[in-house]
Every structure is written in structure tokens, then in C-alpha cells.
Coordinates of C-alpha atoms and ligand atoms in Angstrom, one line a residue:
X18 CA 108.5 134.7 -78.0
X19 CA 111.6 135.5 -76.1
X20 CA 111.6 137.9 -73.0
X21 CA 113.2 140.8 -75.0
X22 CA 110.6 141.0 -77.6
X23 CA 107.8 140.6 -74.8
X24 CA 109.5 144.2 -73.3
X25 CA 107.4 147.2 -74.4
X26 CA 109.9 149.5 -76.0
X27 CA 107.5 152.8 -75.3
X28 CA 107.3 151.5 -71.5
X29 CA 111.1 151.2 -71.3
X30 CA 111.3 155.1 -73.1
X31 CA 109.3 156.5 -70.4
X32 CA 111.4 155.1 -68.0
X33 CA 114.5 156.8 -69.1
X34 CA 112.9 159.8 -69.8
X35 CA 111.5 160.1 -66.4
X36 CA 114.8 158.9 -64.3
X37 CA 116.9 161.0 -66.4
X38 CA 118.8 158.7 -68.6
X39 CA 117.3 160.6 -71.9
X40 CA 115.4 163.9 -72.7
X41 CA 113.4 164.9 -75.7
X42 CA 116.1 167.7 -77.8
X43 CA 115.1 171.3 -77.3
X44 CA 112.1 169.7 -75.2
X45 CA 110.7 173.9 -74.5
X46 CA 110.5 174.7 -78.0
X47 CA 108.9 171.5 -79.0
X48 CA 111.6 169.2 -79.6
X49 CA 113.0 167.6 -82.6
X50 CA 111.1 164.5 -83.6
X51 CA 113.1 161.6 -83.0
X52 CA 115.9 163.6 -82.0
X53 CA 117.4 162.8 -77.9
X54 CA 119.7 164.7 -75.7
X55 CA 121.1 162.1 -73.2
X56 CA 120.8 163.3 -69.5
X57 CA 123.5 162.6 -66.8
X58 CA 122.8 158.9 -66.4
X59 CA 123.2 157.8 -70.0
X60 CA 126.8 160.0 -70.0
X61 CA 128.0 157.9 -67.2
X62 CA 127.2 154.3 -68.8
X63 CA 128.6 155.8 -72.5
X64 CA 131.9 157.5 -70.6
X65 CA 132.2 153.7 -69.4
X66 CA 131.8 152.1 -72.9
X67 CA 133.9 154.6 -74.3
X68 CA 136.8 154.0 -71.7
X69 CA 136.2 150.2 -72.1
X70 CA 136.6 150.2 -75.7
X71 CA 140.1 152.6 -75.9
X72 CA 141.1 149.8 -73.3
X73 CA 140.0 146.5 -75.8
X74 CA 140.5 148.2 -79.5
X75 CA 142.9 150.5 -78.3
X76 CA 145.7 150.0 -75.6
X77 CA 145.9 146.7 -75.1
X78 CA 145.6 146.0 -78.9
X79 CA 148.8 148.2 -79.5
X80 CA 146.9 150.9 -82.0
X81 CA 146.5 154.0 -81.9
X82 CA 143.7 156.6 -81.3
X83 CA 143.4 160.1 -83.4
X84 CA 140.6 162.5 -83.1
X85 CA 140.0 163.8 -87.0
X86 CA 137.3 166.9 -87.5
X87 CA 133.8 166.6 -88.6
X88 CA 134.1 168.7 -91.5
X89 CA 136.4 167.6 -94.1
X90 CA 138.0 168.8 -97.6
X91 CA 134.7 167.8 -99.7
X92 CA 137.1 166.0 -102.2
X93 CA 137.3 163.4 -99.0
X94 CA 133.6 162.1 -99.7
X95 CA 134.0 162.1 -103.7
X96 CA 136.7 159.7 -103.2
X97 CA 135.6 157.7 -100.4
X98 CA 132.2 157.1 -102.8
X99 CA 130.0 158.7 -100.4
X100 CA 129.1 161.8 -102.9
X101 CA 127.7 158.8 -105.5
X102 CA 126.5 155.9 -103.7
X103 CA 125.7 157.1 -99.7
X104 CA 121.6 157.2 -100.9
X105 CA 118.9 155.7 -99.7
X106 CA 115.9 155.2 -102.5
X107 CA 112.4 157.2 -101.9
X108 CA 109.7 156.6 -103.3
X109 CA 106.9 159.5 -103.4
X110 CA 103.6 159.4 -102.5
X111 CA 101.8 162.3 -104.4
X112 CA 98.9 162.4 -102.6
X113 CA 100.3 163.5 -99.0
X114 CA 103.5 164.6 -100.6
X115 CA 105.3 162.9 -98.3
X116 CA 108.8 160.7 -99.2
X117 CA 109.3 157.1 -98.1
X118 CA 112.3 154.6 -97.7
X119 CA 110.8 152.2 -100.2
X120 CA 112.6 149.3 -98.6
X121 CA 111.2 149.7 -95.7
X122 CA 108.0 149.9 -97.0
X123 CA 108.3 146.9 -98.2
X124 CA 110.1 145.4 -94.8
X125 CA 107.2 146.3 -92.9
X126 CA 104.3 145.2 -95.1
X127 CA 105.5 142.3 -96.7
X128 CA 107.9 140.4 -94.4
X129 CA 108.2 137.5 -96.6
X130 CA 110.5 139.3 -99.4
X131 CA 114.2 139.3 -99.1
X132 CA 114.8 143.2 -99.4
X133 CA 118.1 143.3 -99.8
X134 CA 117.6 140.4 -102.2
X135 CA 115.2 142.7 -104.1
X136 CA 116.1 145.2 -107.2
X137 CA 114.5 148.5 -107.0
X138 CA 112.0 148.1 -109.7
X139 CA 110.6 144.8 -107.8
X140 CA 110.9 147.1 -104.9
X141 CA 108.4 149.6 -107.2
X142 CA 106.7 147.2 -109.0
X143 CA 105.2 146.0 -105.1
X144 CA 104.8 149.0 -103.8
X145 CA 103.0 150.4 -107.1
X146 CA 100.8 147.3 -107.2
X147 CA 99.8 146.7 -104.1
X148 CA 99.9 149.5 -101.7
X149 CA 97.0 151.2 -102.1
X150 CA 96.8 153.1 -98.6
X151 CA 99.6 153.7 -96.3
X152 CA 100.7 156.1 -93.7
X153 CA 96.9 157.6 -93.2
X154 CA 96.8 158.2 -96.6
X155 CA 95.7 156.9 -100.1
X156 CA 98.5 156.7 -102.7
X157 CA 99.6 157.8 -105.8
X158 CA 103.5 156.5 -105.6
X159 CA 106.1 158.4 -108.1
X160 CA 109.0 156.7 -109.2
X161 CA 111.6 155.9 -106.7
X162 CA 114.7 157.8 -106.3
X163 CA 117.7 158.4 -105.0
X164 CA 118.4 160.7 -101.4
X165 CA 121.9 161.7 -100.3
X166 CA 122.1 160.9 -96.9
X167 CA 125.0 163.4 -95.7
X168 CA 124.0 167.0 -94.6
X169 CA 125.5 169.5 -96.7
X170 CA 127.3 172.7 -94.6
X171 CA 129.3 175.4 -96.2
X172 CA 132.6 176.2 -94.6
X173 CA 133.8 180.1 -94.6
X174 CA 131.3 183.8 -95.1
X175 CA 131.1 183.0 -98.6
X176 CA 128.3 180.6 -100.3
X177 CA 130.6 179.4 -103.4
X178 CA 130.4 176.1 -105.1
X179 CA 133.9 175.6 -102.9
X180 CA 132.8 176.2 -99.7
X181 CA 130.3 173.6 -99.9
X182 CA 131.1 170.5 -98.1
X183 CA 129.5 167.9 -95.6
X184 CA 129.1 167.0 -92.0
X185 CA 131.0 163.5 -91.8
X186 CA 128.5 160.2 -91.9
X187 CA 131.4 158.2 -90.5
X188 CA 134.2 158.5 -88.9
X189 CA 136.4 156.8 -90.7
X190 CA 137.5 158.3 -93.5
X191 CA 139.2 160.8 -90.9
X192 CA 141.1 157.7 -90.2
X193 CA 142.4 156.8 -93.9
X194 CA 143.6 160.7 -95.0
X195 CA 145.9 160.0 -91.5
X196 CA 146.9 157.1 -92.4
X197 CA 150.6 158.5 -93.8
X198 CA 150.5 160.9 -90.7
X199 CA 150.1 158.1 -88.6
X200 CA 152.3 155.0 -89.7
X201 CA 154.9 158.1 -90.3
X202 CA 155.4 159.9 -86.6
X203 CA 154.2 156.9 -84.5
X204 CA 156.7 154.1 -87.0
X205 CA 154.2 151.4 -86.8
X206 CA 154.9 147.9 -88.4
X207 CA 151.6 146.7 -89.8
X208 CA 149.7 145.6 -89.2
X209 CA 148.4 147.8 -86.7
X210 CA 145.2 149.7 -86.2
X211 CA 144.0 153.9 -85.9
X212 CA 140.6 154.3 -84.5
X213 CA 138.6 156.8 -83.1
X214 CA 135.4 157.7 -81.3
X215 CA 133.5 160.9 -82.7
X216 CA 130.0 162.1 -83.6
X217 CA 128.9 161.3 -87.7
X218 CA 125.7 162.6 -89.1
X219 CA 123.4 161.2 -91.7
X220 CA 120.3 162.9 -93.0
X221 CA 118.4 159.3 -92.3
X222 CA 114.9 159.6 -93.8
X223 CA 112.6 157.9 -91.4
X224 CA 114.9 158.2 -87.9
X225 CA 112.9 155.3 -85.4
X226 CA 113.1 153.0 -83.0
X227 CA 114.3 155.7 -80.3
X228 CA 117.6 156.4 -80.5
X229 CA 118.6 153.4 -82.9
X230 CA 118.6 155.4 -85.6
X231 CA 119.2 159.1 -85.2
X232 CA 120.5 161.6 -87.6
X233 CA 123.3 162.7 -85.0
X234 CA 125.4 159.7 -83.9
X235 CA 128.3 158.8 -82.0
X236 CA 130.3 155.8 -83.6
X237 CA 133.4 154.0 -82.2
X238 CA 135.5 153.2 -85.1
X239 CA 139.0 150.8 -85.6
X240 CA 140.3 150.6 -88.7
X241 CA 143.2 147.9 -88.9
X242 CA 145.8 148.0 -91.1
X243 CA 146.9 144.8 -92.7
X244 CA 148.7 142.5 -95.6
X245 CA 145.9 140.9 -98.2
X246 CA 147.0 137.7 -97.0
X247 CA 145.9 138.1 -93.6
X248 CA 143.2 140.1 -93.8
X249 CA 140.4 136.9 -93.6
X250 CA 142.2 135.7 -90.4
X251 CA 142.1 139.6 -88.9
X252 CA 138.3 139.6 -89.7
X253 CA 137.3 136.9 -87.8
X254 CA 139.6 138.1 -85.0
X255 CA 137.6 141.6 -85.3
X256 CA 134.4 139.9 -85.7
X257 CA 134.9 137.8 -82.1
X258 CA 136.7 140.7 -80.6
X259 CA 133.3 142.5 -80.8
X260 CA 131.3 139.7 -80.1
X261 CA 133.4 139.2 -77.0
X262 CA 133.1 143.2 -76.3
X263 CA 129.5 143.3 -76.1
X264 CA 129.2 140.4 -73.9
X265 CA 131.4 141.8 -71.8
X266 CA 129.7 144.9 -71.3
X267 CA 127.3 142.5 -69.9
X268 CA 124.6 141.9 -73.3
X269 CA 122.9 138.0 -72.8
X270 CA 124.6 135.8 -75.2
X271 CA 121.1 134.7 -76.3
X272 CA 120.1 137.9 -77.2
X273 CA 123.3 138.7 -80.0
X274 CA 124.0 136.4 -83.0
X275 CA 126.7 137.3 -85.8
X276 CA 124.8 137.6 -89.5
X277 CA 127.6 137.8 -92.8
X278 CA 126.2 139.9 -95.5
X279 CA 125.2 138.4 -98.4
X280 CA 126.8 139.4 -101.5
X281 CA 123.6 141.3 -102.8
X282 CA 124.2 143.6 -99.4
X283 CA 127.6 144.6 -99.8
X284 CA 128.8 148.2 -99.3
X285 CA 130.6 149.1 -102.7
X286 CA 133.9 148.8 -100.7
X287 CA 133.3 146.0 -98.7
X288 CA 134.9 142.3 -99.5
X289 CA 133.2 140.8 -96.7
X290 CA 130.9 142.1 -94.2
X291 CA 129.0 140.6 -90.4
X292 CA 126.9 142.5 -88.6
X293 CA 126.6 141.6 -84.9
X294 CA 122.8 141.6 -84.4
X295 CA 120.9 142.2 -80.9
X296 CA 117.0 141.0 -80.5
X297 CA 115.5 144.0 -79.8
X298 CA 112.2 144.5 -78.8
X299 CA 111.0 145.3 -82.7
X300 CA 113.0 142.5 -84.0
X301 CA 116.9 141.8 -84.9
X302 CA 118.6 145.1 -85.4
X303 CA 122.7 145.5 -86.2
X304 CA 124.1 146.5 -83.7
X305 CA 127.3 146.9 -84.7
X306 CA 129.3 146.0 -88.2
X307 CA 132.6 144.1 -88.9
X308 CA 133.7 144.9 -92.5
X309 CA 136.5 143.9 -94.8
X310 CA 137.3 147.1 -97.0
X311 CA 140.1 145.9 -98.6
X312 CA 142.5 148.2 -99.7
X313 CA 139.4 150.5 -101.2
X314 CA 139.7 153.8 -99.2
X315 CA 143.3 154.1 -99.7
X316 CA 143.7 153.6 -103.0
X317 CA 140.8 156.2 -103.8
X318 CA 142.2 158.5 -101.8
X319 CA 145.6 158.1 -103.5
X320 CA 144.1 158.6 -106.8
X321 CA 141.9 161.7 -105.6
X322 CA 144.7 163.7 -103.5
X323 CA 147.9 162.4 -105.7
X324 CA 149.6 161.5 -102.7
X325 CA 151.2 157.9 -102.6
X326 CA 149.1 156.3 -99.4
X327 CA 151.0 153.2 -99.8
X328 CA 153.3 151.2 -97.1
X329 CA 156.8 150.2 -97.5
X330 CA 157.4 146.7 -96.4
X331 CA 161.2 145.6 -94.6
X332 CA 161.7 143.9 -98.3
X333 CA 161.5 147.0 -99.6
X334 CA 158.7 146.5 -101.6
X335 CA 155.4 148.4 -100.9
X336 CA 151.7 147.7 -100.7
X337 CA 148.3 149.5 -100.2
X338 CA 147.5 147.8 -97.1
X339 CA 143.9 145.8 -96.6
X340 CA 141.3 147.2 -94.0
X341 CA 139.3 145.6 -91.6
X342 CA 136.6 148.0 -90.1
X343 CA 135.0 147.0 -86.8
X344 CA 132.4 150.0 -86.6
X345 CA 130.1 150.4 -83.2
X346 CA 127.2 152.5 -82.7
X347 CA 127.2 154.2 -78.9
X348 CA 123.7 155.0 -79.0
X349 CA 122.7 151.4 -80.4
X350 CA 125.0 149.7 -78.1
X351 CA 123.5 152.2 -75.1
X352 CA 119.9 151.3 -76.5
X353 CA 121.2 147.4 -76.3
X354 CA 122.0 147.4 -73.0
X355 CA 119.5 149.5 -71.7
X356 CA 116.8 146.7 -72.8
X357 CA 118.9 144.3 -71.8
X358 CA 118.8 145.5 -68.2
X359 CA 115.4 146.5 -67.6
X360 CA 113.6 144.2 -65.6
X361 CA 110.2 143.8 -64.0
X362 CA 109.9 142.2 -61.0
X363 CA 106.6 141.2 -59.0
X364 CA 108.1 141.1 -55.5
X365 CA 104.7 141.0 -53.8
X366 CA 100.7 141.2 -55.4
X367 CA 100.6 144.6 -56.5
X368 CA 103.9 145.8 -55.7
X369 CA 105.9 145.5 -58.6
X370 CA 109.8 146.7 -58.6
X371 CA 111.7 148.5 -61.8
X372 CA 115.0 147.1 -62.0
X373 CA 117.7 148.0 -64.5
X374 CA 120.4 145.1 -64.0
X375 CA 123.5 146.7 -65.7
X376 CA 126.8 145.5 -65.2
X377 CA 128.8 147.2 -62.1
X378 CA 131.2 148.6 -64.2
X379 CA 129.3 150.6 -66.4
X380 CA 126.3 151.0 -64.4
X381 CA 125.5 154.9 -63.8
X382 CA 125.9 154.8 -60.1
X383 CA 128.0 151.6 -58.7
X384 CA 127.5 152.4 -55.1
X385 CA 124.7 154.5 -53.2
X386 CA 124.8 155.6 -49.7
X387 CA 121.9 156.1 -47.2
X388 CA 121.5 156.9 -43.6
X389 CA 119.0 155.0 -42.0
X390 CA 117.3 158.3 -40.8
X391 CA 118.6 162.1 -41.5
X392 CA 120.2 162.2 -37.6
X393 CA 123.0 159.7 -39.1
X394 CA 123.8 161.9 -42.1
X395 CA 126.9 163.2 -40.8
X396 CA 128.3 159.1 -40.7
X397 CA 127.0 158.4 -43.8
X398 CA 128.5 161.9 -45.7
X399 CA 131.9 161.0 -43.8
X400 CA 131.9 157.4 -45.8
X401 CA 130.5 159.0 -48.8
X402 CA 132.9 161.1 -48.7
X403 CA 135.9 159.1 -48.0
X404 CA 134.8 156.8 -50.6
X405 CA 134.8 159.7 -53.3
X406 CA 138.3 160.5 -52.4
X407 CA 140.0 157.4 -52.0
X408 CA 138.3 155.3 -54.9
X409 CA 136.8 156.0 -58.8
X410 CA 133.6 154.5 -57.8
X411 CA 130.4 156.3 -59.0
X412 CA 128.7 157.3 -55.8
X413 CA 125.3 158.7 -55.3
X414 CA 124.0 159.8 -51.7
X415 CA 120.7 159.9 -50.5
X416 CA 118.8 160.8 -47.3
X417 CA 115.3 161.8 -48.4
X418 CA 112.4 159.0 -48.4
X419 CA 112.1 156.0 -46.7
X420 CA 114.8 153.4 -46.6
X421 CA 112.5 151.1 -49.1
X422 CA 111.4 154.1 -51.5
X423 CA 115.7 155.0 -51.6
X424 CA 116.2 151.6 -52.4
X425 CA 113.1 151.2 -55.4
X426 CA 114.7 155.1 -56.8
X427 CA 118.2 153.2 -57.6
X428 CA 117.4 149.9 -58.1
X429 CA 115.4 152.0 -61.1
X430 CA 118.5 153.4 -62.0
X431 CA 120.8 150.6 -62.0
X432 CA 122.7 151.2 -59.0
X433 CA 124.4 147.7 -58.0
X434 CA 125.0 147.7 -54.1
X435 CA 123.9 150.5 -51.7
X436 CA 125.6 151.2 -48.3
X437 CA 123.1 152.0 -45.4
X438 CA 124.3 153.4 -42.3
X439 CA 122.4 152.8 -39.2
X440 CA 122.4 152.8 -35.1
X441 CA 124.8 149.2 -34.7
X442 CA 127.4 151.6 -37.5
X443 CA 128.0 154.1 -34.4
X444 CA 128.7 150.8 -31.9
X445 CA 130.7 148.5 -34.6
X446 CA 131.9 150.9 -37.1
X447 CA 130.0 148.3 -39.6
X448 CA 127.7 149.4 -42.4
X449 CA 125.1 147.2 -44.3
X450 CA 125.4 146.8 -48.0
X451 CA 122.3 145.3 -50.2
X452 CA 122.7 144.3 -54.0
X453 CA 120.6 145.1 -56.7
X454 CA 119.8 142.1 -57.8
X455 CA 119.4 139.4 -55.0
X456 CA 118.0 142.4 -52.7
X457 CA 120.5 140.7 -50.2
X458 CA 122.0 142.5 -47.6
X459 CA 125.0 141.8 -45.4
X460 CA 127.0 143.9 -43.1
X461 CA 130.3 144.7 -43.8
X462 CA 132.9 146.7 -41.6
X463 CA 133.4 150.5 -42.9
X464 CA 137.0 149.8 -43.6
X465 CA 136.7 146.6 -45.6
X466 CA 134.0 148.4 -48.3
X467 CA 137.0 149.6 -50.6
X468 CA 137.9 146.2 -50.9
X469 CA 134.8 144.5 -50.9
X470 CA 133.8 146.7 -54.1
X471 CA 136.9 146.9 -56.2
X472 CA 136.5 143.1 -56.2
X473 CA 133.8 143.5 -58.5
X474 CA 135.4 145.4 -60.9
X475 CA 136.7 144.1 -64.4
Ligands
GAP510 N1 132.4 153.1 -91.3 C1 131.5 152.1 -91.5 C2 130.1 152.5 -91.1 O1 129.8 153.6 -90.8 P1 127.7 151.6 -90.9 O2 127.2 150.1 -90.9 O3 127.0 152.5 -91.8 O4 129.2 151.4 -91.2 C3 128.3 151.5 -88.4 O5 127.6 152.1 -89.4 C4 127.5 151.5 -87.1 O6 127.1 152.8 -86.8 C5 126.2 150.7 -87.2 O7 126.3 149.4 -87.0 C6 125.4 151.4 -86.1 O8 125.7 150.9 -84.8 C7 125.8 152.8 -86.1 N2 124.9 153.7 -86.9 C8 124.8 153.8 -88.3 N3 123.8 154.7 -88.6 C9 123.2 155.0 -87.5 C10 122.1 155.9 -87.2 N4 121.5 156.6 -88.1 N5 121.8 156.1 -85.8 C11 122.5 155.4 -84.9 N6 123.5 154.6 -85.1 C12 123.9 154.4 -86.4

């Protein structure tokens, strides 16, 4: 068993929850089961990830970044396909009344069948056959159906058939009614890309696993615009380009691996499809998806709306450009490195430290600074301060507790070095700085610590 899937996902929940990276949604009135507000902590890491990816998929990729609206013309999801094939299939069990994804059903009982391999009558014909109790509950299945998973909204004070439309379930379709608007004003030569980072909702059945699947998502979306005969070489580039992405934001290599679809588990647009996979502590979960869409989208949207989406080429000639799709989940992604950073460490019998090992540059906090005792917390604000407004480091300060107790409280966090001032900083004008991991400390003058930490950064 490898060390992720040893980690205890409920213990790892009620860490974040009680350090502040998550809290239950509308927590006083109950909550919302399986639904997660993120507290300050989790914004920092996901303002980081957000900021790192307009960097990689963005600016120094030479495309371009839009910000389309959640609510669309409905004709947008009857031509994308999403009014006719977004479903998942239910199956009923009469006796509780209550509606199950039959595939994962199936998944979860019988691991030895290939689900996606599987038609929905052997799907039925299992479950019928040989799930007699499930959920609490004796059975009495129904036939298995069909659920829409977007959430219908009306726009406007009047409930007509018209005003009826749909909270997005991806972002990019906002992407491929701009794609005219965009290629037009900003004269781009394919191939080039448009992405964009924005909430999408889905009406998912059975949200689990914490905030890896949620009905309320944010998704961090490139869609890049090229000739047929080049799309195959442009997916593998997208397909590394995120492998390379998530490694960088500092996930163990042995802990992602890159799965191709088979053809069975194809989206009805896709020509080719990998999902980059991360162990999590329930099993091998996608993480994030790489997808050829050909020249799908466009061409339905040219049909539904009348309007030419197509590209003209220097020849003169014109073409419906291909589309390859490298679509990342924040909150998986978040959820990913989260595991991937907690730690439990025995550092003596009994005495056992919390430590989340994130990356410097996205940790929440990259620097923390302590007096020794209160009476130094006039030195300490003055290089707190200093560092604030000279520097974009994330700085926390902190003069309750004892030095050990100040360290435990970010080392729980994730906070990579902290500064301590102490009685040789008012003789020497040095400070000591430990880090997170080694617990090492070493003392450092006050005006080398802008150097010494932008060293670090990536
Ligand atoms: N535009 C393509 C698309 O949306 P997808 O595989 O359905 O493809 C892409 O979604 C990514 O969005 C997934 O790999 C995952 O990271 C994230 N995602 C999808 N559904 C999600 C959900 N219910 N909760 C959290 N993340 C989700």
C-alpha cells in the first residue's frame, strides 16, 4: 500500500476544518451536505494556482484569457450536446425511494467489472440480480434512467418556456461562442489558445469524496485552437504541459500517472481523451482531463446560431479549426495537494507533529514572524512590517504561545520558514529563520532576509 492511500481522508478533513482551510456551507443553519465554503487559507493556495496557471496556459503560451458569464443563451447547451447527452443513469430503489448512480453501484461492489466497458442493461442486469440490500436498505430497483446533470435557472420576472436556461457545467463553451470575437479584435494566427478560469455547476447525484466532487466548481479551462494536422502533436504537448504543471505545483511524481480513455469512454465530442490521475487516499481519481474535441463545438455552434465560426487561412482558404481542451479542476487539484502535503511526523514518543509540506510558492503563509517573548514585539512588527511593504511574500505574525506551540500552529498550516526575533537581534541586528521541513534553523542578518527568501521562489 503506498503512503497516500495509508492517509485517513476524514483525519486530513478535520484538519482543514479546524485550521481554517475549509468550512462546512451555511454551517448555522445546518449546512449543505457535501457542500464546502473555503476559508482564508485555501484562498491563498487557489489565488496561487490560479496566478500560476494564467502564467503557464496563459502569458507565456501567447493566448488569451476571457471571462464569459455563467448563464448563457440556452440554445448554447442544445448545440454544445449538453441538453441530450450531459446525464448520468439512476437507477431507483423503490423501497427507500431513493436514486442511485448505477455505475457506481456497481464500482463500489463489484470492482472486478470494467464500468465503462459495461452497457447499461449489464449495468441493470447486476444490479437487479445481485444487489439485494444496499444503502441500509432492502431493494426493489426500477429501471435505470437517465438525469440531466445541469441546474436549470430562469432568467428575467417571467417563468416562460424562454426564460428557461441553465447554470454553465463547464466553462468552455463560453470559450467557443467567442471564438469569432476573439481571433477578430486580438488578430491571432492559429493556432493559438482562449481560456478562462470560472465557477461551472453540475447537479452531480452522489457529490463525495470531500470537495472532489461538488455540485459548485471552479474549473481552469484552455481551449487551443489548431489545424487537423496538428492537433495529435498539440495534444501530447497539452497532455505533458499539465503533467509538468502539477508537478510543479509540487504533487510527487509517484503519486500522478496519465490514463487515455478508451474508446468505450469517450465524450460524444471527444477524438481522443487522457486524464491525468492522482492516488488519492480512496483510490485513483482524475484529476484533471486533456481532450481532443476536434472541430465539434464549432461546427455545432455554426449550425445552431447561423453564424460562420470558421477561420480564414493566409491561402485564403478557410477551416473550422481542431480543439484541444486541457480542463483542470481547482478544488480537485486543491484536494491533491492538500494530501499530498500532509504529513505526520513522530518527532519524539508521544509527541507527534502535523505538518503540511506545501510548496513555498503556493503555501498559504511563506513566511511567519515571532518575537521570542512579547517585550520584542516592537522589533519583530518593524521586520514584519518592512517585509509586507517591500516584498509580495505572504506573511503571518504571531506573539501568543510559546516559541514551540507558534512553531507546531504553522508548521500545521504549511508555513515554510519562520523568522524569530530574539535578545542577540537587538546586539547583531540578526534574526533566526527555521524551515518547515528540516526544523533547521540558522541565523541570518535582518537585511539579507529579502534575499535569502526570494531565492526560493519559482
Ligand atoms: N470542458 C471539459 C470538461 O468539463 P470534465 O472532465 O467534465 O471536462 C474537467 O471536467 C475537470 O473539472 C475534471 O477533470 C475535474 O477536475 C473537474 N470537475 C468536473 N466535475 C467536477 C465536480 N463535480 N466537482 C469538482 N470538480 C469537478
Amino acid at each position: 500500500m503506498s503512503k497516500n492511500q495509508k492517509k485517513n481522508i476524514q483525519t486530513i478533513i478535520n484538519h482543514l476544518k479546524t485550521q481554517g482551510f475549509v468550512y462546512q456551507n451555511s454551517e448555522i443553519y445546518g449546512g449543505v451536505i457535501n457542500t464546502w465554503d473555503y476559508g482564508p487559507l485555501a484562498c491563498n493556495i487557489m489565488s496561487q494556482i490560479k496566478k500560476y496557471w494564467i502564467r503557464d496556459f496563459i502569458t507565456r503560451e501567447k493566448n488569451f484569457q476571457i471571462d464569459s458569464k455563467i448563464i448563457m443563451n440556452p440554445n448554447v447547451w442544445k448545440a454544445s450536446g449538453h441538453v441530450d447527452n450531459f446525464s448520468d443513469f439512476l437507477i431507483e430503489n423503490k423501497v427507500n425511494q431513493k436514486r442511485y448512480r448505477a455505475d457506481h453501484i456497481v464500482k463500489d461492489l463489484f470492482p472486478e467489472v470494467n464500468v465503462e466497458k459495461s452497457t447499461l442493461s449489464e449495468l441493470e442486469k447486476i444490479i437487479k440480480e445481485k444487489v439485494k440490500e444496499y444503502d441500509g436498505s432492502k431493494t426493489n430497483w426500477g429501471e435505470i434512467r437517465p438525469f440531466n446533470l445541469m441546474f436549470k435557472t430562469q432568467m428575467g420576472a417571467i417563468d416562460t418556456q424562454a426564460s428557461h436556461t441553465f447554470l454553465r457545467p463547464e466553462t468552455a463553451q463560453g470559450i467557443f461562442v467567442n471564438f469569432k470575437n476573439v481571433a477578430r479584435t486580438t488578430r491571432a494566427k492559429l493556432p493559438f489558445g482562449i481560456g478562462q478560469i470560472g465557477k461551472s455547476f453540475r447537479n452531480e447525484i452522489t457529490p463525495r469524496d470531500f470537495i472532489f466532487r461538488t455540485r459548485e466548481f471552479e474549473q481552469m479551462e484552455l481551449e487551443f485552437f489548431c489545424l487537423e494536422k496538428e492537433s495529435d502533436k498539440f495534444y501530447k504537448y497539452w497532455i505533458k504541459k499539465c503533467a509538468d504543471f502539477v508537478k510543479f505545483l509540487g504533487l510527487k511524481k509517484e503519486n500522478i500517472r496519465i490514463r487515455p480513455h478508451e474508446k468505450e469512454e469517450l465524450s460524444h465530442y471527444s477524438k481522443g481523451t487522457s486524464d491525468i490521475e492522482y492516488l488519492f487516499p480512496f483510490g485513483w481519481g482524475e484529476l484533471l482531463g486533456i481532450a481532443n474535441r476536434g472541430n465539434y463545438d464549432l461546427t455545432q455552434h455554426s449550425k445552431f446560431s447561423n453564424t460562420e465560426l470558421d477561420y480564414l487561412l493566409e491561402d485564403g482558404s478557410k477551416v473550422i479549426p481542431y480543439c484541444i481542451e486541457p480542463s483542470i479542476g481547482l478544488d480537485r487539484l486543491l484536494l491533491a495537494l492538500l494530501i499530498d502535503a500532509y504529513n505526520e511526523e513522530e518527532i519524539a514518543k508521544d509527541d507527534i507533529r502535523i505538518v503540511l509540506k506545501l510548496d513555498f510558492n503556493i503555501s498559504p503563509y511563506q513566511v511567519a514572524v515571532f518575537p521570542l517573548m512579547k517585550k520584542l514585539n516592537k522589533e519583530a512588527l518593524e521586520i514584519y512590517d518592512s517585509l509586507l511593504q517591500t516584498t509580495d511574500l505572504r506573511l503571518i505574525y504571531d506573539e501568543t504561545g510559546s516559541i514551540g506551540k507558534r512553531y507546531r500552529r504553522q508548521d500545521a498550516i504549511g508555513t515554510k520558514f519562520a523568522i524569530t526575533v530574539d535578545f542577540e537581534t537587538l546586539e547583531n541586528k540578526t534574526v533566526t529563520v527555521r524551515e518547515r521541513d528540516s526544523m533547521e534553523q540558522k541565523r541570518i542578518p535582518i537585511n539579507d532576509l529579502k534575499t535569502y527568501f526570494e531565492n526560493f521562489r519559482k
